[in-house]
Amino acid sequence: MNEAALLGKTVTYPKSYCPEILVKVPRRLNREIYGIDKPETLFCGYDSWHAYEASFITANGLPVSGVLKIVYPASSQFLVESKSLKLYLGSMNMTPFGNTPREGITLFTERIRQDLNRLLETRTEICFHHEAPAACPFDFDGYEILENRPETEQAHFNIYQEHPAYLTENSRESDEELKAGSHLLKSNCKITTQPDWGSIYIRMKAHRLPDKLSLLKYIVSIRNENHFHEEICEMVFKRLTDAYQPEILSVACLYTRRGGIDICPVRANQPQYLPHYLPRTETLTARTFRQ
């Protein structure tokens, strides 16, 4: 099946374990559009997923529910299509795993890991969170939220198709490191054009930096783009790389959950610039305003 086989279609939910419903999407299709022919030389990173409706039953019929955190590398050739993952996880809601919740969680997560490893041809990390943590760390403290700047109220926003020219408009020389974010990230599903909402966080150090209002205008210009979440993250990363040849660059797009699943792709030009907690499956991070 391709990515259009399930999205936008009325699909009967599987009543029992159904790994065949999983759909993989080649990353290269979108990368070719933006000239990302050697992604391994441009960025490293991962896609971090949170499935808030993960559940199964034990051998004696006791339901076990929690949050499933899934992380796999941006170096994989494929990504998993989100609706297929939702249907796949839903197919296990009435599937028995283990005699106790603890045993069941081990078996449940291992089954999912094996299925995703096979599908994506990569190594997938998975952790099932059975209880809410006492505290959740956050990777993006200290990032300035661009729409909160006073000049935005008087600015004009009138372009809603991705407009990379905004990035070099009013750019300036700087020795500072930019840490900026916005809760105004919006794009549309590549297949259904349904709106996808989220927050974006950008860390960058370069000889020249974008004017902050112009950077916000660029983020807003993505509003009517039709791409998967991972593709939006890589598009922004490539545009910033092309415009500034940064010494430091990381882009994180933390999307709002849809269908009980959120997707948080992150890309950086060096591993040390990746967020600390988001790739750790054993750690649930604090949600952003949009999540």
GROMACS .gro file of C-alpha atoms in nm:
model
  291
    1MET     CA    1   0.000   0.000   0.000
    2ASN     CA    2   0.109   0.360  -0.059
    3GLU     CA    3   0.034   0.658   0.164
    4ALA     CA    4  -0.288   0.742  -0.024
    5ALA     CA    5  -0.436   0.398   0.038
    6LEU     CA    6  -0.569   0.490   0.384
    7LEU     CA    7  -0.559   0.869   0.418
    8GLY     CA    8  -0.889   1.033   0.334
    9LYS     CA    9  -1.061   0.696   0.299
   10THR     CA   10  -1.323   0.527   0.513
   11VAL     CA   11  -1.143   0.228   0.656
   12THR     CA   12  -1.283  -0.052   0.871
   13TYR     CA   13  -1.081  -0.078   1.190
   14PRO     CA   14  -0.914  -0.419   1.223
   15LYS     CA   15  -1.064  -0.621   1.507
   16SER     CA   16  -0.746  -0.818   1.572
   17TYR     CA   17  -0.370  -0.778   1.543
   18CYS     CA   18  -0.299  -0.659   1.188
   19PRO     CA   19   0.062  -0.564   1.101
   20GLU     CA   20  -0.024  -0.578   0.730
   21ILE     CA   21  -0.205  -0.245   0.758
   22LEU     CA   22   0.118  -0.055   0.827
   23VAL     CA   23   0.227   0.170   0.539
   24LYS     CA   24   0.578   0.303   0.482
   25VAL     CA   25   0.657   0.617   0.283
   26PRO     CA   26   0.996   0.673   0.111
   27ARG     CA   27   1.166   0.985   0.248
   28ARG     CA   28   1.347   1.046  -0.080
   29LEU     CA   29   1.028   1.158  -0.260
   30ASN     CA   30   1.008   1.489  -0.076
   31ARG     CA   31   1.383   1.529  -0.036
   32GLU     CA   32   1.428   1.532  -0.412
   33ILE     CA   33   1.202   1.839  -0.437
   34TYR     CA   34   1.434   2.042  -0.214
   35GLY     CA   35   1.763   1.910  -0.344
   36ILE     CA   36   1.840   1.696  -0.041
   37ASP     CA   37   2.026   1.433  -0.239
   38LYS     CA   38   2.274   1.342   0.037
   39PRO     CA   39   2.078   1.385   0.362
   40GLU     CA   40   2.353   1.222   0.570
   41THR     CA   41   2.585   1.515   0.486
   42LEU     CA   42   2.319   1.778   0.563
   43PHE     CA   43   2.164   1.669   0.891
   44CYS     CA   44   2.117   1.406   1.155
   45GLY     CA   45   1.807   1.363   1.368
   46TYR     CA   46   1.505   1.153   1.444
   47ASP     CA   47   1.128   1.140   1.441
   48SER     CA   48   0.975   1.117   1.788
   49TRP     CA   49   0.615   0.996   1.806
   50HIS     CA   50   0.373   0.984   2.099
   51ALA     CA   51   0.075   0.750   2.072
   52TYR     CA   52  -0.168   0.844   2.348
   53GLU     CA   53  -0.418   0.564   2.284
   54ALA     CA   54  -0.193   0.259   2.312
   55SER     CA   55  -0.369  -0.032   2.481
   56PHE     CA   56  -0.395  -0.411   2.501
   57ILE     CA   57  -0.539  -0.667   2.740
   58THR     CA   58  -0.369  -0.925   2.959
   59ALA     CA   59  -0.440  -1.298   2.941
   60ASN     CA   60  -0.717  -1.258   3.201
   61GLY     CA   61  -0.879  -0.971   3.008
   62LEU     CA   62  -0.751  -0.675   3.211
   63PRO     CA   63  -0.705  -0.368   2.986
   64VAL     CA   64  -0.368  -0.193   3.005
   65SER     CA   65  -0.347   0.160   2.862
   66GLY     CA   66  -0.072   0.417   2.838
   67VAL     CA   67   0.139   0.642   2.617
   68LEU     CA   68   0.369   0.478   2.367
   69LYS     CA   69   0.679   0.678   2.270
   70ILE     CA   70   0.841   0.574   1.943
   71VAL     CA   71   1.168   0.713   1.808
   72TYR     CA   72   1.349   0.621   1.488
   73PRO     CA   73   1.631   0.793   1.297
   74ALA     CA   74   1.604   1.042   1.012
   75SER     CA   75   1.862   0.825   0.835
   76SER     CA   76   1.597   0.558   0.772
   77GLN     CA   77   1.484   0.532   0.411
   78PHE     CA   78   1.119   0.527   0.514
   79LEU     CA   79   0.875   0.685   0.757
   80VAL     CA   80   0.556   0.523   0.880
   81GLU     CA   81   0.228   0.678   0.765
   82SER     CA   82   0.040   0.799   1.072
   83LYS     CA   83  -0.311   0.670   0.998
   84SER     CA   84  -0.174   0.324   0.929
   85LEU     CA   85   0.006   0.335   1.266
   86LYS     CA   86  -0.317   0.439   1.439
   87LEU     CA   87  -0.506   0.150   1.278
   88TYR     CA   88  -0.223  -0.091   1.359
   89LEU     CA   89  -0.215   0.008   1.727
   90GLY     CA   90  -0.594  -0.005   1.741
   91SER     CA   91  -0.586  -0.360   1.606
   92MET     CA   92  -0.413  -0.467   1.929
   93ASN     CA   93  -0.666  -0.316   2.169
   94MET     CA   94  -0.825  -0.656   2.228
   95THR     CA   95  -0.513  -0.865   2.179
   96PRO     CA   96  -0.385  -1.044   2.492
   97PHE     CA   97  -0.022  -0.992   2.591
   98GLY     CA   98   0.120  -1.157   2.904
   99ASN     CA   99  -0.028  -1.271   3.232
  100THR     CA  100   0.040  -0.944   3.414
  101PRO     CA  101   0.050  -0.578   3.302
  102ARG     CA  102   0.429  -0.569   3.339
  103GLU     CA  103   0.479  -0.885   3.135
  104GLY     CA  104   0.225  -0.764   2.881
  105ILE     CA  105   0.399  -0.429   2.836
  106THR     CA  106   0.726  -0.607   2.759
  107LEU     CA  107   0.563  -0.833   2.501
  108PHE     CA  108   0.351  -0.553   2.351
  109THR     CA  109   0.641  -0.314   2.299
  110GLU     CA  110   0.865  -0.587   2.162
  111ARG     CA  111   0.602  -0.687   1.907
  112ILE     CA  112   0.565  -0.328   1.790
  113ARG     CA  113   0.943  -0.282   1.775
  114GLN     CA  114   0.983  -0.589   1.557
  115ASP     CA  115   0.702  -0.484   1.322
  116LEU     CA  116   0.832  -0.129   1.280
  117ASN     CA  117   1.192  -0.243   1.239
  118ARG     CA  118   1.080  -0.476   0.964
  119LEU     CA  119   0.862  -0.213   0.796
  120LEU     CA  120   1.109   0.077   0.813
  121GLU     CA  121   1.427  -0.129   0.776
  122THR     CA  122   1.585   0.053   1.067
  123ARG     CA  123   1.623   0.035   1.444
  124THR     CA  124   1.321   0.165   1.634
  125GLU     CA  125   1.325   0.258   2.002
  126ILE     CA  126   1.000   0.219   2.195
  127CYS     CA  127   0.885   0.272   2.553
  128PHE     CA  128   0.539   0.220   2.702
  129HIS     CA  129   0.454   0.472   2.975
  130HIS     CA  130   0.198   0.318   3.208
  131GLU     CA  131   0.182   0.606   3.456
  132ALA     CA  132   0.216   0.982   3.439
  133PRO     CA  133   0.563   1.101   3.548
  134ALA     CA  134   0.597   1.330   3.847
  135ALA     CA  135   0.765   1.593   3.627
  136CYS     CA  136   0.841   1.629   3.257
  137PRO     CA  137   1.155   1.807   3.133
  138PHE     CA  138   1.146   2.047   2.838
  139ASP     CA  139   1.414   2.093   2.574
  140PHE     CA  140   1.321   2.443   2.461
  141ASP     CA  141   1.333   2.666   2.767
  142GLY     CA  142   1.478   3.006   2.683
  143TYR     CA  143   1.351   3.013   2.324
  144GLU     CA  144   1.187   3.344   2.233
  145ILE     CA  145   0.834   3.303   2.098
  146LEU     CA  146   0.839   3.525   1.792
  147GLU     CA  147   0.470   3.617   1.779
  148ASN     CA  148   0.501   3.769   2.126
  149ARG     CA  149   0.731   4.043   1.998
  150PRO     CA  150   0.550   4.380   2.003
  151GLU     CA  151   0.620   4.464   1.638
  152THR     CA  152   0.414   4.170   1.513
  153GLU     CA  153   0.087   4.350   1.590
  154GLN     CA  154   0.165   4.617   1.330
  155ALA     CA  155   0.321   4.385   1.073
  156HIS     CA  156   0.143   4.267   0.759
  157PHE     CA  157   0.118   3.896   0.684
  158ASN     CA  158  -0.016   3.817   0.339
  159ILE     CA  159   0.182   3.526   0.193
  160TYR     CA  160   0.071   3.175   0.285
  161GLN     CA  161   0.273   2.959   0.046
  162GLU     CA  162   0.628   2.886   0.155
  163HIS     CA  163   0.833   3.198   0.081
  164PRO     CA  164   1.207   3.146   0.145
  165ALA     CA  165   1.287   3.504   0.036
  166TYR     CA  166   1.168   3.615   0.380
  167LEU     CA  167   1.471   3.446   0.534
  168THR     CA  168   1.723   3.679   0.377
  169GLU     CA  169   1.507   3.990   0.406
  170ASN     CA  170   1.667   4.227   0.659
  171SER     CA  171   1.917   3.963   0.771
  172ARG     CA  172   2.198   4.098   0.986
  173GLU     CA  173   2.552   4.021   1.094
  174SER     CA  174   2.564   3.875   1.443
  175ASP     CA  175   2.787   3.685   1.683
  176GLU     CA  176   2.486   3.577   1.887
  177GLU     CA  177   2.311   3.243   1.884
  178LEU     CA  178   1.947   3.255   1.780
  179LYS     CA  179   1.696   3.054   1.983
  180ALA     CA  180   1.350   3.126   1.850
  181GLY     CA  181   1.018   2.947   1.844
  182SER     CA  182   0.660   2.994   1.732
  183HIS     CA  183   0.326   2.834   1.807
  184LEU     CA  184   0.196   2.951   1.468
  185LEU     CA  185   0.328   2.655   1.272
  186LYS     CA  186   0.058   2.521   1.042
  187SER     CA  187   0.074   2.307   0.733
  188ASN     CA  188  -0.163   2.066   0.562
  189CYS     CA  189  -0.162   1.691   0.518
  190LYS     CA  190  -0.001   1.597   0.189
  191ILE     CA  191  -0.287   1.368   0.088
  192THR     CA  192  -0.605   1.496   0.257
  193THR     CA  193  -0.507   1.866   0.298
  194GLN     CA  194  -0.642   1.851   0.654
  195PRO     CA  195  -0.475   2.117   0.873
  196ASP     CA  196  -0.183   2.018   1.093
  197TRP     CA  197  -0.095   2.250   1.383
  198GLY     CA  198   0.221   2.272   1.586
  199SER     CA  199   0.514   2.460   1.735
  200ILE     CA  200   0.853   2.511   1.576
  201TYR     CA  201   1.184   2.572   1.755
  202ILE     CA  202   1.495   2.693   1.572
  203ARG     CA  203   1.847   2.718   1.712
  204MET     CA  204   2.104   2.876   1.487
  205LYS     CA  205   2.445   3.039   1.490
  206ALA     CA  206   2.582   3.190   1.171
  207HIS     CA  207   2.773   3.492   1.046
  208ARG     CA  208   2.439   3.637   0.943
  209LEU     CA  209   2.103   3.574   1.110
  210PRO     CA  210   1.748   3.635   0.990
  211ASP     CA  211   1.555   3.932   1.115
  212LYS     CA  212   1.313   3.791   1.374
  213LEU     CA  213   1.001   3.940   1.217
  214SER     CA  214   1.106   3.810   0.877
  215LEU     CA  215   1.166   3.467   1.027
  216LEU     CA  216   0.814   3.472   1.171
  217LYS     CA  217   0.675   3.574   0.833
  218TYR     CA  218   0.855   3.276   0.679
  219ILE     CA  219   0.704   3.039   0.937
  220VAL     CA  220   0.358   3.184   0.869
  221SER     CA  221   0.413   3.143   0.494
  222ILE     CA  222   0.419   2.766   0.542
  223ARG     CA  223   0.048   2.783   0.636
  224ASN     CA  224  -0.089   2.637   0.312
  225GLU     CA  225   0.194   2.396   0.229
  226ASN     CA  226   0.089   2.034   0.178
  227HIS     CA  227   0.353   1.805   0.327
  228PHE     CA  228   0.395   1.544   0.597
  229HIS     CA  229   0.531   1.674   0.928
  230GLU     CA  230   0.877   1.529   0.870
  231GLU     CA  231   0.894   1.693   0.529
  232ILE     CA  232   0.810   2.037   0.669
  233CYS     CA  233   1.095   2.006   0.920
  234GLU     CA  234   1.345   1.911   0.651
  235MET     CA  235   1.223   2.182   0.415
  236VAL     CA  236   1.279   2.452   0.680
  237PHE     CA  237   1.619   2.304   0.767
  238LYS     CA  238   1.731   2.308   0.402
  239ARG     CA  239   1.610   2.665   0.347
  240LEU     CA  240   1.801   2.791   0.653
  241THR     CA  241   2.112   2.599   0.551
  242ASP     CA  242   2.103   2.741   0.199
  243ALA     CA  243   2.045   3.096   0.320
  244TYR     CA  244   2.299   3.111   0.603
  245GLN     CA  245   2.544   2.816   0.596
  246PRO     CA  246   2.512   2.804   0.975
  247GLU     CA  247   2.774   2.680   1.217
  248ILE     CA  248   2.493   2.558   1.442
  249LEU     CA  249   2.146   2.465   1.323
  250SER     CA  250   1.864   2.259   1.468
  251VAL     CA  251   1.497   2.261   1.374
  252ALA     CA  252   1.227   2.089   1.578
  253CYS     CA  253   0.863   2.071   1.468
  254LEU     CA  254   0.637   1.954   1.749
  255TYR     CA  255   0.297   1.890   1.597
  256THR     CA  256  -0.040   1.870   1.771
  257ARG     CA  257  -0.176   1.521   1.808
  258ARG     CA  258  -0.431   1.401   1.554
  259GLY     CA  259  -0.600   1.065   1.585
  260GLY     CA  260  -0.433   1.016   1.922
  261ILE     CA  261  -0.081   1.050   1.779
  262ASP     CA  262   0.161   1.340   1.759
  263ILE     CA  263   0.476   1.354   1.547
  264CYS     CA  264   0.783   1.555   1.647
  265PRO     CA  265   1.062   1.552   1.385
  266VAL     CA  266   1.397   1.710   1.473
  267ARG     CA  267   1.697   1.778   1.249
  268ALA     CA  268   2.042   1.923   1.335
  269ASN     CA  269   2.369   1.970   1.150
  270GLN     CA  270   2.562   1.804   1.434
  271PRO     CA  271   2.445   1.545   1.693
  272GLN     CA  272   2.540   1.769   1.987
  273TYR     CA  273   2.279   2.024   1.878
  274LEU     CA  274   1.989   1.781   1.899
  275PRO     CA  275   1.748   1.824   2.192
  276HIS     CA  276   1.845   1.620   2.496
  277TYR     CA  277   1.517   1.468   2.612
  278LEU     CA  278   1.293   1.437   2.307
  279PRO     CA  279   1.484   1.139   2.158
  280ARG     CA  280   1.479   0.948   2.486
  281THR     CA  281   1.192   0.703   2.472
  282GLU     CA  282   1.205   0.651   2.848
  283THR     CA  283   1.136   1.023   2.904
  284LEU     CA  284   0.807   1.200   2.842
  285THR     CA  285   0.876   1.568   2.782
  286ALA     CA  286   0.652   1.859   2.874
  287ARG     CA  287   0.401   1.937   2.603
  288THR     CA  288   0.411   2.261   2.414
  289PHE     CA  289   0.122   2.506   2.399
  290ARG     CA  290   0.004   2.352   2.071
  291GLN     CA  291   0.027   1.988   2.183
   0.00000   0.00000   0.00000
